[in-house]
Amino acid sequence: MENTNYIVSSSPHIRSGESTNLIMRDVIIALIPALISGIYFFGFKALTVTALAIITCIATEMAMQKLLGREVTVKDLSAAVTGMLLAFNMPASAPWWMVIIGSIFAIAIVKQLFGGLGHNFINPALAARAVLLASWPVRMTTWPVPGMADAATGATPLAILKEGINYVNGLPVAAGGEMAGQALPNIWNLFIGNVGGCIGETSVLALAIGGAYLLYRGVINIRIPAIYILTVGILAFVFGKFDINYFIYHVCAGGLFLGAIFMATDYSTSPMTVKGQIVMGIGCGLLTFVIRFWGGYPEGVSYSILLMNVATPLIDRFTMPRKFGEVKKSA
Amino acid sequence: MDIRTLTFKGGTHPPHSKKATEKLQIEKANAPKVVAIPMQQHIGAPCEAIVAVGDEVKVGQKIGEPKGFVSAPIHSSVSGKVVAVEPRLYSGGSKVTCVVIESNMQDTIHESVIPKGKLEDLSADEIKTIIKEAGIVGMGGAAFPTHVKLAPPPGKQLDTVVLNGAECEPYLTADHRLMLEKPDDVVKGLSALMKALSVKKGYIGIETNKPDAIEAVFNAAKGVDGIEVVALKAKYPQGAEKQLINACTGREVPSGGLPADIGVVVSNVGTAAAIANAINTGMPLVERIVTITGKGVKEPKNLLVKIGTSFKEVIDQCGGFNGKPGKVIGGGPMMGIAQFSVDVPVIKGTSGILVLSEEEARLPKASNCIRCGKCVGVCPMNLMPMHLSANALADRFEQAETLHAMDCIECGSCSFVCPAKRPLVDSIRVAKREILEKRKKQQSK
């Protein structure tokens, strides 16, 4: 037993099997049901948009890391997740160049220029979506009608909902605005995702399956998504004069499930403390509801999450857990 | 068995990895031909060697005299001749004065080693003296002199003694086997501690992954006044002093304070057994149970080893290394100390010798913090390890101090759980050292 060179390091000497790569892989797996539903309802174009976003994000990450002299870490799959989320926030009819611009913006500007993984202060995919929406509002809100590829444009349930709900022969229709009298999609179609909208946001069912997987794997905590969704639902119910349809349509329509499960829970841009996560959920829900009910846009999920992202450092700071054995300073 | 199951908030679940040795009876290790006994095996002041080269010594003879109150005497574990008194590498990672004794293989017991009589006949002060003279220190790993704990600062009212039988460190089974094979010693040691402190309430906390030990100690404690055996949820770091007290009594040691501040003294089950042994036989602390385990050893074992026996000799008795060893750890995998060499002696605090294979020992590569917050969730002290670590790595030690770096118990849960494999506890340790340095400087001004 000669005196070999043992590895000497500070404890602990064992590490858990968790890794960044595994977490990102789990997120990708969780997004697959929504991708399948997107392809099913919006056609092959949904797949090409998603693939293009993923490839552009990965390529941008590699290029930026080489340029900035950083280690290339695309193997951690975080760029792929950003690409997937960005695509899910775009209509399937989005032109290829918009996908590329959005992907480059997300990775180059929002992620890498701020220090890379974990250092971005807002969600890259959502920031890119906001830029695209501000730059090409028409293209970003032209929704292919499910099953008709990109031939026609359809209104999203939220656009129909915007001025409230009326009833014609007992069926819910738009109460006012340009779409007055247009029928709301039936609840089953809304639930499975057979309505107009972005690639990955329409199917509540598919997103919930993905969310359940992430919860099971311990990747996310139920706090932010549950509180976010319930806050929107309850506010809509109350301000909709206790009409249960307001609850159902506001919860199931638009990007609420996608945002609450996959975007508001983004590690880098959401609070780490228990109390902070509760604040995040309520804050996102409140802002989303305010934008939807009284704002200029039919949908408010992205902007709400972006605003709460910016507030996250502050929230973390004010919700620090009480230290074990901390003695209350008595005056 | 009517017992409560208790726990603390936070913590993590490293794999137990105890299967290899939990069913193996404690064996007496082969008598060593040579022992090197360090003069510092405990927290506090080192001892001064009171024997010289050429002196004949016997088992149980005092060979190191403490130089200060926070210290504990050291005794010879063999009979034979002192062949050297010189600085040598020990398992703490540095060099300390060691008394090297060549055994005559007679194991002649020193005249001072005589049974101390019945516990009922001993006074509190007599028990304290026995513990102090027997060189008993905390056997869980930290090796804090036990007699110091028995002399709390004036004004502190003690009411509870908690015995730590959690053994939450993965791999280790020394305490488990001890509780199973010598439950009466454990209970007697606790009674002695309670009597020495005039305390009426005693707990023995054991993790639920050792149901047989819980049963054995429960039966041994039946009918002993004031002693309650409690089951603890198998979770790391259940055996950490502050967490253990919190689980058993619901009290919290105040930040920067001691268990005595809330009326509690904590001791390890191994320490209690050593106290019982010192009373029963008069033999000071000269041997201990060591779990030798890990993929890197051929036949993992629980051995009763004489203090001063080299790691190498002990590992050889377990069939030697299994393949090329990657890392040799004194203690468990969560808080143990990685060794430079196996030519270091087993000391009073050596609860285990863990040999990891090269593959297991390979250091993971750290990547960016993804702010997942897992470290915040597991921290048993409710700290925010990634903030502490970020400040420490940027040399912002004052910031780290305001974030309560000094409250970190260095359990390593944060580093264990980190998906980005960041050196969290390592960097917090650096910050703590810097903060202590600064405080020392300010005091000396």
mmCIF file of C-alpha atoms in Angstrom, chain A residues 1-21 23-24 71 73 115-119 217-219 267-273 277 312-313 316 320-327, chain B residues 242 246 252-255 312 316 321 325-327 329 333-336 338-342 356 361 363 365 368-374 380-384 386 403-404 412 415-417 419-422 425-426 429:
data_model
loop_
_atom_site.group_PDB
_atom_site.id
_atom_site.type_symbol
_atom_site.label_atom_id
_atom_site.label_comp_id
_atom_site.label_asym_id
_atom_site.label_seq_id
_atom_site.Cartn_x
_atom_site.Cartn_y
_atom_site.Cartn_z
ATOM 1 C CA MET A 1 0.000 0.000 0.000
ATOM 2 C CA GLU A 2 2.258 2.735 -1.277
ATOM 3 C CA ASN A 3 1.589 6.329 -0.449
ATOM 4 C CA THR A 4 -0.491 7.266 -3.432
ATOM 5 C CA ASN A 5 -1.872 10.680 -4.153
ATOM 6 C CA TYR A 6 -5.307 10.700 -2.667
ATOM 7 C CA ILE A 7 -7.743 13.385 -3.607
ATOM 8 C CA VAL A 8 -7.958 15.858 -0.753
ATOM 9 C CA SER A 9 -10.773 18.347 -0.657
ATOM 10 C CA SER A 10 -13.049 20.082 1.767
ATOM 11 C CA SER A 11 -16.183 18.240 2.927
ATOM 12 C CA PRO A 12 -18.797 17.199 1.908
ATOM 13 C CA HIS A 13 -17.262 14.352 -0.033
ATOM 14 C CA ILE A 14 -20.453 13.158 -1.657
ATOM 15 C CA ARG A 15 -22.822 15.092 -3.880
ATOM 16 C CA SER A 16 -26.400 14.506 -4.870
ATOM 17 C CA GLY A 17 -27.217 13.220 -8.334
ATOM 18 C CA GLU A 18 -28.924 16.469 -9.263
ATOM 19 C CA SER A 19 -27.429 18.618 -11.969
ATOM 20 C CA THR A 20 -28.318 21.662 -14.009
ATOM 21 C CA ASN A 21 -28.394 19.467 -17.070
ATOM 22 C CA ILE A 23 -33.168 19.923 -14.417
ATOM 23 C CA MET A 24 -33.179 21.421 -17.919
ATOM 24 C CA GLU A 71 -16.705 28.343 -21.447
ATOM 25 C CA THR A 73 -22.029 25.449 -21.828
ATOM 26 C CA GLY A 115 -23.560 37.125 -17.283
ATOM 27 C CA GLY A 116 -25.114 33.960 -18.635
ATOM 28 C CA LEU A 117 -27.130 31.269 -16.913
ATOM 29 C CA GLY A 118 -28.530 32.390 -13.580
ATOM 30 C CA HIS A 119 -27.563 36.026 -14.021
ATOM 31 C CA ARG A 217 -39.564 15.562 -10.187
ATOM 32 C CA GLY A 218 -39.173 18.328 -7.643
ATOM 33 C CA VAL A 219 -37.983 20.783 -10.290
ATOM 34 C CA TYR A 267 -35.162 29.993 -11.161
ATOM 35 C CA SER A 268 -33.068 32.960 -12.220
ATOM 36 C CA THR A 269 -35.894 35.430 -12.149
ATOM 37 C CA SER A 270 -38.177 34.302 -9.348
ATOM 38 C CA PRO A 271 -37.725 34.554 -5.582
ATOM 39 C CA MET A 272 -36.038 31.751 -3.669
ATOM 40 C CA THR A 273 -37.714 32.177 -0.327
ATOM 41 C CA GLN A 277 -42.642 32.844 -3.945
ATOM 42 C CA THR A 312 -37.463 39.660 -7.570
ATOM 43 C CA PRO A 313 -34.190 40.850 -5.969
ATOM 44 C CA ASP A 316 -35.892 38.116 -1.946
ATOM 45 C CA MET A 320 -35.309 36.469 4.047
ATOM 46 C CA PRO A 321 -36.138 33.536 6.285
ATOM 47 C CA ARG A 322 -35.742 33.926 10.017
ATOM 48 C CA LYS A 323 -32.400 32.426 10.972
ATOM 49 C CA PHE A 324 -32.373 29.447 13.286
ATOM 50 C CA GLY A 325 -31.744 30.771 16.775
ATOM 51 C CA GLU A 326 -32.109 34.372 15.703
ATOM 52 C CA VAL A 327 -32.907 36.421 18.745
ATOM 53 C CA LYS B 242 -28.499 22.570 17.496
ATOM 54 C CA ASN B 246 -34.444 21.493 18.577
ATOM 55 C CA GLU B 252 -33.443 26.873 19.777
ATOM 56 C CA VAL B 253 -29.875 27.613 20.732
ATOM 57 C CA PRO B 254 -29.635 31.391 20.269
ATOM 58 C CA SER B 255 -27.422 32.662 17.484
ATOM 59 C CA LYS B 312 -3.049 1.817 7.192
ATOM 60 C CA ASP B 316 -5.183 -3.754 6.087
ATOM 61 C CA PHE B 321 -7.814 -1.335 -0.514
ATOM 62 C CA PRO B 325 -8.313 4.372 -3.606
ATOM 63 C CA GLY B 326 -9.497 7.811 -4.646
ATOM 64 C CA LYS B 327 -10.022 9.431 -1.294
ATOM 65 C CA ILE B 329 -11.685 10.210 4.804
ATOM 66 C CA PRO B 333 -18.621 11.709 3.916
ATOM 67 C CA MET B 334 -20.525 14.860 4.889
ATOM 68 C CA MET B 335 -18.192 16.367 7.487
ATOM 69 C CA GLY B 336 -15.164 14.083 7.604
ATOM 70 C CA ALA B 338 -9.890 13.970 3.618
ATOM 71 C CA GLN B 339 -6.471 12.505 4.388
ATOM 72 C CA PHE B 340 -3.167 13.083 2.643
ATOM 73 C CA SER B 341 -1.818 9.772 3.838
ATOM 74 C CA VAL B 342 -2.902 6.586 5.596
ATOM 75 C CA LEU B 356 -13.972 6.214 -1.770
ATOM 76 C CA ALA B 361 -13.867 10.769 -5.340
ATOM 77 C CA LEU B 363 -14.468 16.279 -7.859
ATOM 78 C CA LYS B 365 -17.011 20.663 -11.892
ATOM 79 C CA ASN B 368 -23.095 28.903 -12.711
ATOM 80 C CA CYS B 369 -25.548 29.178 -9.855
ATOM 81 C CA ILE B 370 -28.982 28.781 -11.407
ATOM 82 C CA ARG B 371 -30.706 30.219 -8.327
ATOM 83 C CA CYS B 372 -32.808 27.124 -7.894
ATOM 84 C CA GLY B 373 -32.952 27.810 -4.156
ATOM 85 C CA LYS B 374 -32.366 24.192 -3.138
ATOM 86 C CA PRO B 380 -30.894 23.652 8.737
ATOM 87 C CA MET B 381 -29.903 27.098 10.013
ATOM 88 C CA ASN B 382 -32.269 28.892 7.605
ATOM 89 C CA LEU B 383 -29.415 30.734 5.933
ATOM 90 C CA MET B 384 -29.126 31.602 2.252
ATOM 91 C CA MET B 386 -25.699 30.921 -2.261
ATOM 92 C CA LEU B 403 -25.980 37.470 6.264
ATOM 93 C CA HIS B 404 -25.125 35.425 9.380
ATOM 94 C CA GLY B 412 -22.480 20.591 3.937
ATOM 95 C CA SER B 415 -22.988 21.707 -1.266
ATOM 96 C CA PHE B 416 -24.462 18.227 -1.325
ATOM 97 C CA VAL B 417 -27.718 19.294 -2.904
ATOM 98 C CA PRO B 419 -27.174 20.968 -8.928
ATOM 99 C CA ALA B 420 -24.480 23.338 -10.190
ATOM 100 C CA LYS B 421 -21.973 21.601 -7.839
ATOM 101 C CA ARG B 422 -20.872 24.918 -6.419
ATOM 102 C CA VAL B 425 -19.889 25.376 2.300
ATOM 103 C CA ASP B 426 -16.222 25.567 1.294
ATOM 104 C CA ARG B 429 -15.833 28.318 5.708
#
